[in-house]
PDB file of N, CA and C in Angstrom:
ATOM      1  N   MET A 494      23.968  67.636-150.521  1.00 48.00           N
ATOM      2  CA  MET A 494      24.291  69.048-150.369  1.00 48.00           C
ATOM      3  C   MET A 494      23.526  69.881-151.385  1.00 48.00           C
ATOM      4  N   ASN A 495      23.517  69.476-152.656  1.00 54.00           N
ATOM      5  CA  ASN A 495      22.815  70.220-153.687  1.00 54.00           C
ATOM      6  C   ASN A 495      21.310  70.260-153.426  1.00 54.00           C
ATOM      7  N   LYS A 496      20.777  69.160-152.872  1.00 55.00           N
ATOM      8  CA  LYS A 496      19.359  69.085-152.575  1.00 55.00           C
ATOM      9  C   LYS A 496      18.990  70.097-151.482  1.00 55.00           C
ATOM     10  N   SER A 497      19.827  70.238-150.485  1.00 53.00           N
ATOM     11  CA  SER A 497      19.588  71.199-149.404  1.00 53.00           C
ATOM     12  C   SER A 497      19.621  72.624-149.933  1.00 53.00           C
ATOM     13  N   LEU A 498      20.572  72.909-150.793  1.00 46.00           N
ATOM     14  CA  LEU A 498      20.689  74.246-151.380  1.00 46.00           C
ATOM     15  C   LEU A 498      19.456  74.551-152.224  1.00 46.00           C
ATOM     16  N   LEU A 499      18.966  73.588-152.953  1.00 45.00           N
ATOM     17  CA  LEU A 499      17.780  73.758-153.780  1.00 45.00           C
ATOM     18  C   LEU A 499      16.551  74.050-152.916  1.00 45.00           C
ATOM     19  N   VAL A 500      16.411  73.335-151.820  1.00 42.00           N
ATOM     20  CA  VAL A 500      15.285  73.536-150.910  1.00 42.00           C
ATOM     21  C   VAL A 500      15.352  74.927-150.283  1.00 42.00           C
ATOM     22  N   VAL A 501      16.497  75.339-149.833  1.00 43.00           N
ATOM     23  CA  VAL A 501      16.669  76.665-149.219  1.00 43.00           C
ATOM     24  C   VAL A 501      16.361  77.756-150.243  1.00 43.00           C
ATOM     25  N   THR A 502      16.860  77.601-151.448  1.00 43.00           N
ATOM     26  CA  THR A 502      16.611  78.582-152.501  1.00 43.00           C
ATOM     27  C   THR A 502      15.120  78.666-152.813  1.00 43.00           C
ATOM     28  N   ALA A 503      14.460  77.532-152.910  1.00 42.00           N
ATOM     29  CA  ALA A 503      13.024  77.508-153.185  1.00 42.00           C
ATOM     30  C   ALA A 503      12.238  78.204-152.073  1.00 42.00           C
ATOM     31  N   LEU A 504      12.607  77.964-150.833  1.00 42.00           N
ATOM     32  CA  LEU A 504      11.925  78.601-149.707  1.00 42.00           C
ATOM     33  C   LEU A 504      12.131  80.112-149.710  1.00 42.00           C
ATOM     34  N   LEU A 505      13.334  80.551-150.023  1.00 44.00           N
ATOM     35  CA  LEU A 505      13.612  81.987-150.094  1.00 44.00           C
ATOM     36  C   LEU A 505      12.807  82.649-151.206  1.00 44.00           C
ATOM     37  N   LEU A 506      12.736  81.998-152.354  1.00 44.00           N
ATOM     38  CA  LEU A 506      11.959  82.543-153.466  1.00 44.00           C
ATOM     39  C   LEU A 506      10.475  82.598-153.127  1.00 44.00           C
ATOM     40  N   LEU A 507       9.966  81.564-152.493  1.00 42.00           N
ATOM     41  CA  LEU A 507       8.570  81.539-152.092  1.00 42.00           C
ATOM     42  C   LEU A 507       8.272  82.680-151.116  1.00 42.00           C
ATOM     43  N   GLY A 508       9.164  82.893-150.174  1.00 43.00           N
ATOM     44  CA  GLY A 508       9.000  83.994-149.226  1.00 43.00           C
ATOM     45  C   GLY A 508       9.019  85.341-149.909  1.00 43.00           C
ATOM     46  N   ALA A 509       9.881  85.525-150.890  1.00 39.00           N
ATOM     47  CA  ALA A 509       9.962  86.788-151.622  1.00 39.00           C
ATOM     48  C   ALA A 509       8.685  87.034-152.416  1.00 39.00           C
ATOM     49  N   VAL A 510       8.144  86.007-153.019  1.00 39.00           N
ATOM     50  CA  VAL A 510       6.906  86.141-153.784  1.00 39.00           C
ATOM     51  C   VAL A 510       5.755  86.518-152.860  1.00 39.00           C
ATOM     52  N   LYS A 511       5.658  85.868-151.714  1.00 39.00           N
ATOM     53  CA  LYS A 511       4.591  86.181-150.762  1.00 39.00           C
ATOM     54  C   LYS A 511       4.717  87.607-150.255  1.00 39.00           C
ATOM     55  N   MET A 512       5.924  88.070-149.984  1.00 38.00           N
ATOM     56  CA  MET A 512       6.129  89.433-149.513  1.00 38.00           C
ATOM     57  C   MET A 512       5.744  90.429-150.604  1.00 38.00           C
ATOM     58  N   ALA A 513       6.098  90.164-151.837  1.00 40.00           N
ATOM     59  CA  ALA A 513       5.764  91.070-152.933  1.00 40.00           C
ATOM     60  C   ALA A 513       4.258  91.146-153.125  1.00 40.00           C
ATOM     61  N   ALA A 514       3.575  90.027-153.042  1.00 41.00           N
ATOM     62  CA  ALA A 514       2.131  90.005-153.223  1.00 41.00           C
ATOM     63  C   ALA A 514       1.417  90.714-152.089  1.00 41.00           C
ATOM     64  N   ALA A 515       1.973  90.689-150.908  1.00 43.00           N
ATOM     65  CA  ALA A 515       1.342  91.290-149.746  1.00 43.00           C
ATOM     66  C   ALA A 515       1.806  92.709-149.482  1.00 43.00           C
ATOM     67  N   ALA A 516       2.541  93.299-150.407  1.00 54.00           N
ATOM     68  CA  ALA A 516       3.085  94.637-150.194  1.00 54.00           C
ATOM     69  C   ALA A 516       2.001  95.641-149.854  1.00 54.00           C
ATOM     70  N   GLY A 517       0.847  95.535-150.508  1.00 68.00           N
ATOM     71  CA  GLY A 517      -0.248  96.444-150.228  1.00 68.00           C
ATOM     72  C   GLY A 517      -1.180  95.934-149.154  1.00 68.00           C
ATOM     73  N   GLY A 518      -0.958  94.725-148.691  1.00 85.00           N
ATOM     74  CA  GLY A 518      -1.784  94.151-147.654  1.00 85.00           C
ATOM     75  C   GLY A 518      -3.059  93.512-148.181  1.00 85.00           C
ATOM     76  N   TYR A 519      -3.274  93.541-149.477  1.00 95.00           N
ATOM     77  CA  TYR A 519      -4.477  92.977-150.084  1.00 95.00           C
ATOM     78  C   TYR A 519      -4.110  92.029-151.204  1.00 95.00           C
ATOM     79  N   ASN A 520      -5.064  91.162-151.551  1.00 94.00           N
ATOM     80  CA  ASN A 520      -4.893  90.302-152.720  1.00 94.00           C
ATOM     81  C   ASN A 520      -4.828  91.174-153.961  1.00 94.00           C
ATOM     82  N   ASP A 521      -3.987  90.799-154.905  1.00 94.00           N
ATOM     83  CA  ASP A 521      -3.906  91.535-156.156  1.00 94.00           C
ATOM     84  C   ASP A 521      -5.185  91.317-156.951  1.00 94.00           C
ATOM     85  N   VAL A 522      -5.630  92.374-157.600  1.00 96.00           N
ATOM     86  CA  VAL A 522      -6.813  92.302-158.450  1.00 96.00           C
ATOM     87  C   VAL A 522      -6.403  91.669-159.778  1.00 96.00           C
ATOM     88  N   PRO A 523      -7.221  90.766-160.324  1.00 95.00           N
ATOM     89  CA  PRO A 523      -6.897  90.217-161.648  1.00 95.00           C
ATOM     90  C   PRO A 523      -6.729  91.357-162.668  1.00 95.00           C
ATOM     91  N   PRO A 524      -5.765  91.248-163.575  1.00 87.00           N
ATOM     92  CA  PRO A 524      -5.409  92.349-164.466  1.00 87.00           C
ATOM     93  C   PRO A 524      -6.557  92.941-165.294  1.00 87.00           C
ATOM     94  N   ASN A 525      -7.518  92.155-165.706  1.00 94.00           N
ATOM     95  CA  ASN A 525      -8.597  92.667-166.556  1.00 94.00           C
ATOM     96  C   ASN A 525      -9.939  92.752-165.842  1.00 94.00           C
ATOM     97  N   ASP A 526      -9.936  92.896-164.533  1.00 97.00           N
ATOM     98  CA  ASP A 526     -11.182  92.943-163.778  1.00 97.00           C
ATOM     99  C   ASP A 526     -11.948  94.233-164.103  1.00 97.00           C
ATOM    100  N   SER A 527     -13.140  94.081-164.659  1.00 96.00           N
ATOM    101  CA  SER A 527     -13.914  95.245-165.089  1.00 96.00           C
ATOM    102  C   SER A 527     -14.403  96.089-163.911  1.00 96.00           C
ATOM    103  N   GLN A 528     -14.684  95.466-162.797  1.00 97.00           N
ATOM    104  CA  GLN A 528     -15.134  96.201-161.614  1.00 97.00           C
ATOM    105  C   GLN A 528     -14.021  97.115-161.101  1.00 97.00           C
ATOM    106  N   PHE A 529     -12.803  96.606-161.064  1.00 98.00           N
ATOM    107  CA  PHE A 529     -11.646  97.389-160.625  1.00 98.00           C
ATOM    108  C   PHE A 529     -11.376  98.537-161.600  1.00 98.00           C
ATOM    109  N   LYS A 530     -11.398  98.234-162.902  1.00 97.00           N
ATOM    110  CA  LYS A 530     -11.175  99.270-163.911  1.00 97.00           C
ATOM    111  C   LYS A 530     -12.253 100.354-163.825  1.00 97.00           C
ATOM    112  N   GLY A 531     -13.495  99.937-163.591  1.00 97.00           N
ATOM    113  CA  GLY A 531     -14.584 100.897-163.434  1.00 97.00           C
ATOM    114  C   GLY A 531     -14.395 101.782-162.219  1.00 97.00           C
ATOM    115  N   CYS A 532     -13.882 101.197-161.150  1.00 98.00           N
ATOM    116  CA  CYS A 532     -13.605 101.962-159.931  1.00 98.00           C
ATOM    117  C   CYS A 532     -12.574 103.052-160.211  1.00 98.00           C
ATOM    118  N   ILE A 533     -11.506 102.686-160.887  1.00 98.00           N
ATOM    119  CA  ILE A 533     -10.456 103.657-161.195  1.00 98.00           C
ATOM    120  C   ILE A 533     -11.002 104.772-162.086  1.00 98.00           C
ATOM    121  N   SER A 534     -11.731 104.396-163.120  1.00 97.00           N
ATOM    122  CA  SER A 534     -12.291 105.378-164.051  1.00 97.00           C
ATOM    123  C   SER A 534     -13.251 106.330-163.338  1.00 97.00           C
ATOM    124  N   TYR A 535     -14.188 105.784-162.582  1.00 97.00           N
ATOM    125  CA  TYR A 535     -15.178 106.592-161.871  1.00 97.00           C
ATOM    126  C   TYR A 535     -14.515 107.506-160.844  1.00 97.00           C
ATOM    127  N   ALA A 536     -13.584 106.957-160.083  1.00 97.00           N
ATOM    128  CA  ALA A 536     -12.916 107.755-159.047  1.00 97.00           C
ATOM    129  C   ALA A 536     -12.088 108.878-159.667  1.00 97.00           C
ATOM    130  N   ASN A 537     -11.375 108.589-160.745  1.00 96.00           N
ATOM    131  CA  ASN A 537     -10.573 109.630-161.401  1.00 96.00           C
ATOM    132  C   ASN A 537     -11.442 110.726-161.995  1.00 96.00           C
ATOM    133  N   LYS A 538     -12.633 110.357-162.473  1.00 97.00           N
ATOM    134  CA  LYS A 538     -13.527 111.330-163.084  1.00 97.00           C
ATOM    135  C   LYS A 538     -14.196 112.221-162.032  1.00 97.00           C
ATOM    136  N   ASN A 539     -14.455 111.660-160.854  1.00 95.00           N
ATOM    137  CA  ASN A 539     -15.251 112.372-159.855  1.00 95.00           C
ATOM    138  C   ASN A 539     -14.480 112.909-158.654  1.00 95.00           C
ATOM    139  N   TYR A 540     -13.221 112.545-158.529  1.00 95.00           N
ATOM    140  CA  TYR A 540     -12.432 112.988-157.380  1.00 95.00           C
ATOM    141  C   TYR A 540     -11.047 113.441-157.835  1.00 95.00           C
ATOM    142  N   GLU A 541     -10.423 114.281-157.054  1.00 95.00           N
ATOM    143  CA  GLU A 541      -9.083 114.781-157.376  1.00 95.00           C
ATOM    144  C   GLU A 541      -8.032 114.103-156.504  1.00 95.00           C
ATOM    145  N   GLY A 542      -6.806 114.031-157.020  1.00 96.00           N
ATOM    146  CA  GLY A 542      -5.678 113.545-156.239  1.00 96.00           C
ATOM    147  C   GLY A 542      -5.392 112.066-156.356  1.00 96.00           C
ATOM    148  N   GLY A 543      -6.143 111.352-157.161  1.00 96.00           N
ATOM    149  CA  GLY A 543      -5.976 109.909-157.261  1.00 96.00           C
ATOM    150  C   GLY A 543      -4.681 109.456-157.899  1.00 96.00           C
ATOM    151  N   ASN A 544      -4.077 110.308-158.701  1.00 97.00           N
ATOM    152  CA  ASN A 544      -2.829 109.919-159.375  1.00 97.00           C
ATOM    153  C   ASN A 544      -1.581 110.232-158.565  1.00 97.00           C
ATOM    154  N   ALA A 545      -1.758 110.763-157.371  1.00 97.00           N
ATOM    155  CA  ALA A 545      -0.622 111.006-156.475  1.00 97.00           C
ATOM    156  C   ALA A 545      -0.164 109.668-155.885  1.00 97.00           C
ATOM    157  N   PRO A 546       1.103 109.583-155.511  1.00 97.00           N
ATOM    158  CA  PRO A 546       1.596 108.332-154.896  1.00 97.00           C
ATOM    159  C   PRO A 546       0.866 108.041-153.577  1.00 97.00           C
ATOM    160  N   SER A 547       0.595 106.778-153.339  1.00 96.00           N
ATOM    161  CA  SER A 547      -0.038 106.365-152.089  1.00 96.00           C
ATOM    162  C   SER A 547       1.038 105.848-151.135  1.00 96.00           C
ATOM    163  N   PRO A 548       0.674 105.558-149.897  1.00 95.00           N
ATOM    164  CA  PRO A 548       1.628 104.937-148.976  1.00 95.00           C
ATOM    165  C   PRO A 548       2.016 103.510-149.385  1.00 95.00           C
ATOM    166  N   VAL A 549       1.254 102.905-150.297  1.00 95.00           N
ATOM    167  CA  VAL A 549       1.542 101.557-150.780  1.00 95.00           C
ATOM    168  C   VAL A 549       2.559 101.677-151.910  1.00 95.00           C
ATOM    169  N   ALA A 550       3.706 101.086-151.726  1.00 94.00           N
ATOM    170  CA  ALA A 550       4.798 101.193-152.708  1.00 94.00           C
ATOM    171  C   ALA A 550       4.336 100.792-154.100  1.00 94.00           C
ATOM    172  N   GLY A 551       4.597 101.667-155.069  1.00 94.00           N
ATOM    173  CA  GLY A 551       4.293 101.365-156.462  1.00 94.00           C
ATOM    174  C   GLY A 551       2.845 101.584-156.867  1.00 94.00           C
ATOM    175  N   GLN A 552       2.016 102.121-155.983  1.00 96.00           N
ATOM    176  CA  GLN A 552       0.606 102.344-156.314  1.00 96.00           C
ATOM    177  C   GLN A 552       0.235 103.811-156.133  1.00 96.00           C
ATOM    178  N   THR A 553      -0.611 104.293-157.047  1.00 97.00           N
ATOM    179  CA  THR A 553      -1.186 105.616-156.859  1.00 97.00           C
ATOM    180  C   THR A 553      -2.311 105.491-155.835  1.00 97.00           C
ATOM    181  N   LYS A 554      -2.806 106.625-155.387  1.00 97.00           N
ATOM    182  CA  LYS A 554      -3.883 106.601-154.405  1.00 97.00           C
ATOM    183  C   LYS A 554      -5.132 105.919-154.962  1.00 97.00           C
ATOM    184  N   VAL A 555      -5.450 106.187-156.239  1.00 98.00           N
ATOM    185  CA  VAL A 555      -6.660 105.583-156.805  1.00 98.00           C
ATOM    186  C   VAL A 555      -6.518 104.069-156.945  1.00 98.00           C
ATOM    187  N   VAL A 556      -5.342 103.591-157.302  1.00 97.00           N
ATOM    188  CA  VAL A 556      -5.132 102.140-157.430  1.00 97.00           C
ATOM    189  C   VAL A 556      -5.203 101.484-156.054  1.00 97.00           C
ATOM    190  N   ALA A 557      -4.556 102.075-155.057  1.00 97.00           N
ATOM    191  CA  ALA A 557      -4.593 101.517-153.701  1.00 97.00           C
ATOM    192  C   ALA A 557      -6.023 101.529-153.162  1.00 97.00           C
ATOM    193  N   TYR A 558      -6.747 102.622-153.428  1.00 97.00           N
ATOM    194  CA  TYR A 558      -8.130 102.741-152.958  1.00 97.00           C
ATOM    195  C   TYR A 558      -9.016 101.672-153.605  1.00 97.00           C
ATOM    196  N   CYS A 559      -8.936 101.552-154.920  1.00 98.00           N
ATOM    197  CA  CYS A 559      -9.796 100.595-155.630  1.00 98.00           C
ATOM    198  C   CYS A 559      -9.420  99.155-155.318  1.00 98.00           C
ATOM    199  N   GLU A 560      -8.131  98.880-155.115  1.00 97.00           N
ATOM    200  CA  GLU A 560      -7.730  97.530-154.720  1.00 97.00           C
ATOM    201  C   GLU A 560      -8.307  97.200-153.345  1.00 97.00           C
ATOM    202  N   CYS A 561      -8.276  98.161-152.453  1.00 97.00           N
ATOM    203  CA  CYS A 561      -8.852  97.980-151.122  1.00 97.00           C
ATOM    204  C   CYS A 561     -10.363  97.756-151.227  1.00 97.00           C
ATOM    205  N   MET A 562     -11.045  98.598-151.985  1.00 97.00           N
ATOM    206  CA  MET A 562     -12.492  98.445-152.149  1.00 97.00           C
ATOM    207  C   MET A 562     -12.832  97.087-152.740  1.00 97.00           C
ATOM    208  N   TRP A 563     -12.079  96.670-153.733  1.00 97.00           N
ATOM    209  CA  TRP A 563     -12.314  95.387-154.392  1.00 97.00           C
ATOM    210  C   TRP A 563     -12.180  94.240-153.385  1.00 97.00           C
ATOM    211  N   ASN A 564     -11.211  94.351-152.488  1.00 97.00           N
ATOM    212  CA  ASN A 564     -10.975  93.305-151.489  1.00 97.00           C
ATOM    213  C   ASN A 564     -11.935  93.385-150.306  1.00 97.00           C
ATOM    214  N   GLU A 565     -12.376  94.572-149.938  1.00 96.00           N
ATOM    215  CA  GLU A 565     -13.197  94.746-148.737  1.00 96.00           C
ATOM    216  C   GLU A 565     -14.684  94.514-148.971  1.00 96.00           C
ATOM    217  N   THR A 566     -15.145  94.590-150.216  1.00 95.00           N
ATOM    218  CA  THR A 566     -16.559  94.324-150.477  1.00 95.00           C
ATOM    219  C   THR A 566     -16.767  92.810-150.576  1.00 95.00           C
ATOM    220  N   PRO A 567     -17.987  92.352-150.315  1.00 91.00           N
ATOM    221  CA  PRO A 567     -18.255  90.910-150.410  1.00 91.00           C
ATOM    222  C   PRO A 567     -17.994  90.386-151.824  1.00 91.00           C
ATOM    223  N   ASP A 568     -17.593  89.127-151.934  1.00 90.00           N
ATOM    224  CA  ASP A 568     -17.323  88.521-153.233  1.00 90.00           C
ATOM    225  C   ASP A 568     -18.538  88.565-154.150  1.00 90.00           C
ATOM    226  N   SER A 569     -19.721  88.567-153.578  1.00 93.00           N
ATOM    227  CA  SER A 569     -20.944  88.570-154.379  1.00 93.00           C
ATOM    228  C   SER A 569     -21.298  89.960-154.910  1.00 93.00           C
ATOM    229  N   PHE A 570     -20.617  91.008-154.436  1.00 94.00           N
ATOM    230  CA  PHE A 570     -20.924  92.376-154.873  1.00 94.00           C
ATOM    231  C   PHE A 570     -20.436  92.582-156.300  1.00 94.00           C
ATOM    232  N   ARG A 571     -21.292  93.064-157.165  1.00 93.00           N
ATOM    233  CA  ARG A 571     -20.931  93.258-158.575  1.00 93.00           C
ATOM    234  C   ARG A 571     -21.186  94.682-159.063  1.00 93.00           C
ATOM    235  N   GLY A 572     -21.513  95.604-158.159  1.00 95.00           N
ATOM    236  CA  GLY A 572     -21.833  96.966-158.565  1.00 95.00           C
ATOM    237  C   GLY A 572     -20.614  97.870-158.644  1.00 95.00           C
ATOM    238  N   ASN A 573     -20.889  99.162-158.726  1.00 97.00           N
ATOM    239  CA  ASN A 573     -19.854 100.193-158.778  1.00 97.00           C
ATOM    240  C   ASN A 573     -19.263 100.358-157.374  1.00 97.00           C
ATOM    241  N   LEU A 574     -17.983 100.115-157.244  1.00 97.00           N
ATOM    242  CA  LEU A 574     -17.328 100.146-155.930  1.00 97.00           C
ATOM    243  C   LEU A 574     -17.367 101.532-155.295  1.00 97.00           C
ATOM    244  N   VAL A 575     -17.181 102.583-156.086  1.00 96.00           N
ATOM    245  CA  VAL A 575     -17.172 103.940-155.521  1.00 96.00           C
ATOM    246  C   VAL A 575     -18.583 104.353-155.122  1.00 96.00           C
ATOM    247  N   LYS A 576     -19.568 104.009-155.933  1.00 96.00           N
ATOM    248  CA  LYS A 576     -20.952 104.324-155.557  1.00 96.00           C
ATOM    249  C   LYS A 576     -21.325 103.595-154.274  1.00 96.00           C
ATOM    250  N   PHE A 577     -20.850 102.357-154.126  1.00 96.00           N
ATOM    251  CA  PHE A 577     -21.073 101.631-152.875  1.00 96.00           C
ATOM    252  C   PHE A 577     -20.421 102.374-151.716  1.00 96.00           C
ATOM    253  N   ALA A 578     -19.195 102.847-151.914  1.00 96.00           N
ATOM    254  CA  ALA A 578     -18.475 103.569-150.865  1.00 96.00           C
ATOM    255  C   ALA A 578     -19.196 104.853-150.465  1.00 96.00           C
ATOM    256  N   GLU A 579     -19.918 105.445-151.411  1.00 95.00           N
ATOM    257  CA  GLU A 579     -20.649 106.684-151.150  1.00 95.00           C
ATOM    258  C   GLU A 579     -21.974 106.437-150.432  1.00 95.00           C
ATOM    259  N   SER A 580     -22.411 105.189-150.379  1.00 96.00           N
ATOM    260  CA  SER A 580     -23.687 104.854-149.743  1.00 96.00           C
ATOM    261  C   SER A 580     -23.525 104.727-148.232  1.00 96.00           C
ATOM    262  N   ASP A 581     -24.660 104.768-147.537  1.00 95.00           N
ATOM    263  CA  ASP A 581     -24.629 104.582-146.081  1.00 95.00           C
ATOM    264  C   ASP A 581     -24.022 103.232-145.716  1.00 95.00           C
ATOM    265  N   LYS A 582     -24.365 102.209-146.488  1.00 93.00           N
ATOM    266  CA  LYS A 582     -23.870 100.853-146.219  1.00 93.00           C
ATOM    267  C   LYS A 582     -22.352 100.748-146.432  1.00 93.00           C
ATOM    268  N   GLY A 583     -21.802 101.556-147.337  1.00 95.00           N
ATOM    269  CA  GLY A 583     -20.392 101.454-147.676  1.00 95.00           C
ATOM    270  C   GLY A 583     -19.476 102.426-146.959  1.00 95.00           C
ATOM    271  N   LYS A 584     -20.013 103.258-146.086  1.00 96.00           N
ATOM    272  CA  LYS A 584     -19.187 104.281-145.422  1.00 96.00           C
ATOM    273  C   LYS A 584     -18.022 103.698-144.627  1.00 96.00           C
ATOM    274  N   LYS A 585     -18.249 102.593-143.954  1.00 96.00           N
ATOM    275  CA  LYS A 585     -17.188 101.983-143.144  1.00 96.00           C
ATOM    276  C   LYS A 585     -16.047 101.497-144.048  1.00 96.00           C
ATOM    277  N   VAL A 586     -16.396 100.834-145.141  1.00 96.00           N
ATOM    278  CA  VAL A 586     -15.381 100.341-146.081  1.00 96.00           C
ATOM    279  C   VAL A 586     -14.659 101.524-146.721  1.00 96.00           C
ATOM    280  N   ASN A 587     -15.409 102.565-147.071  1.00 97.00           N
ATOM    281  CA  ASN A 587     -14.804 103.756-147.659  1.00 97.00           C
ATOM    282  C   ASN A 587     -13.747 104.350-146.734  1.00 97.00           C
ATOM    283  N   ARG A 588     -14.073 104.444-145.476  1.00 97.00           N
ATOM    284  CA  ARG A 588     -13.131 105.014-144.492  1.00 97.00           C
ATOM    285  C   ARG A 588     -11.851 104.172-144.423  1.00 97.00           C
ATOM    286  N   ILE A 589     -11.998 102.862-144.408  1.00 96.00           N
ATOM    287  CA  ILE A 589     -10.842 101.953-144.383  1.00 96.00           C
ATOM    288  C   ILE A 589      -9.969 102.185-145.618  1.00 96.00           C
ATOM    289  N   CYS A 590     -10.608 102.270-146.778  1.00 97.00           N
ATOM    290  CA  CYS A 590      -9.858 102.364-148.033  1.00 97.00           C
ATOM    291  C   CYS A 590      -9.264 103.754-148.256  1.00 97.00           C
ATOM    292  N   GLU A 591      -9.940 104.792-147.781  1.00 96.00           N
ATOM    293  CA  GLU A 591      -9.350 106.130-147.860  1.00 96.00           C
ATOM    294  C   GLU A 591      -8.082 106.197-147.013  1.00 96.00           C
ATOM    295  N   LYS A 592      -8.141 105.606-145.845  1.00 96.00           N
ATOM    296  CA  LYS A 592      -6.968 105.588-144.969  1.00 96.00           C
ATOM    297  C   LYS A 592      -5.855 104.740-145.579  1.00 96.00           C
ATOM    298  N   HIS A 593      -6.206 103.562-146.089  1.00 96.00           N
ATOM    299  CA  HIS A 593      -5.217 102.661-146.705  1.00 96.00           C
ATOM    300  C   HIS A 593      -4.501 103.341-147.857  1.00 96.00           C
ATOM    301  N   SER A 594      -5.245 104.043-148.679  1.00 96.00           N
ATOM    302  CA  SER A 594      -4.665 104.660-149.879  1.00 96.00           C
ATOM    303  C   SER A 594      -3.976 105.984-149.592  1.00 96.00           C
ATOM    304  N   GLY A 595      -4.218 106.542-148.416  1.00 96.00           N
ATOM    305  CA  GLY A 595      -3.648 107.845-148.085  1.00 96.00           C
ATOM    306  C   GLY A 595      -4.388 108.983-148.766  1.00 96.00           C
ATOM    307  N   TRP A 596      -5.548 108.692-149.320  1.00 93.00           N
ATOM    308  CA  TRP A 596      -6.307 109.711-150.030  1.00 93.00           C
ATOM    309  C   TRP A 596      -6.862 110.740-149.060  1.00 93.00           C
ATOM    310  N   VAL A 597      -7.228 110.272-147.868  1.00 86.00           N
ATOM    311  CA  VAL A 597      -7.718 111.156-146.812  1.00 86.00           C
ATOM    312  C   VAL A 597      -7.006 110.754-145.527  1.00 86.00           C
ATOM    313  N   ASP A 598      -6.543 111.726-144.800  1.00 68.00           N
ATOM    314  CA  ASP A 598      -5.871 111.442-143.526  1.00 68.00           C
ATOM    315  C   ASP A 598      -6.896 111.463-142.404  1.00 68.00           C
ATOM    316  N   TYR A 599      -6.909 110.408-141.606  1.00 59.00           N
ATOM    317  CA  TYR A 599      -7.802 110.359-140.440  1.00 59.00           C
ATOM    318  C   TYR A 599      -6.979 110.400-139.200  1.00 59.00           C
TER     319      TYR A 599
END
């Protein structure tokens, strides 16, 4: 009986962790990722409204946007995420991330 309760509890906890991690629909960015931090800094300096709440619970628009950009660009990409979004090549990803973050309504 105790073994069954332990298994059920473990499964419930695992499900809760997966749901929390997927709240924004993207993988969480590692806490000290310089590319992500650069995205937030650049976006806050060059655009308005990033500190407003996003549709993603617990995230501002700039955090949701940069998390999306970080996840949507190829793993091999090491440049400035916002500059990439401003390029012709990055327009599609930019549109996805603006919509995800609620920064621009489409």
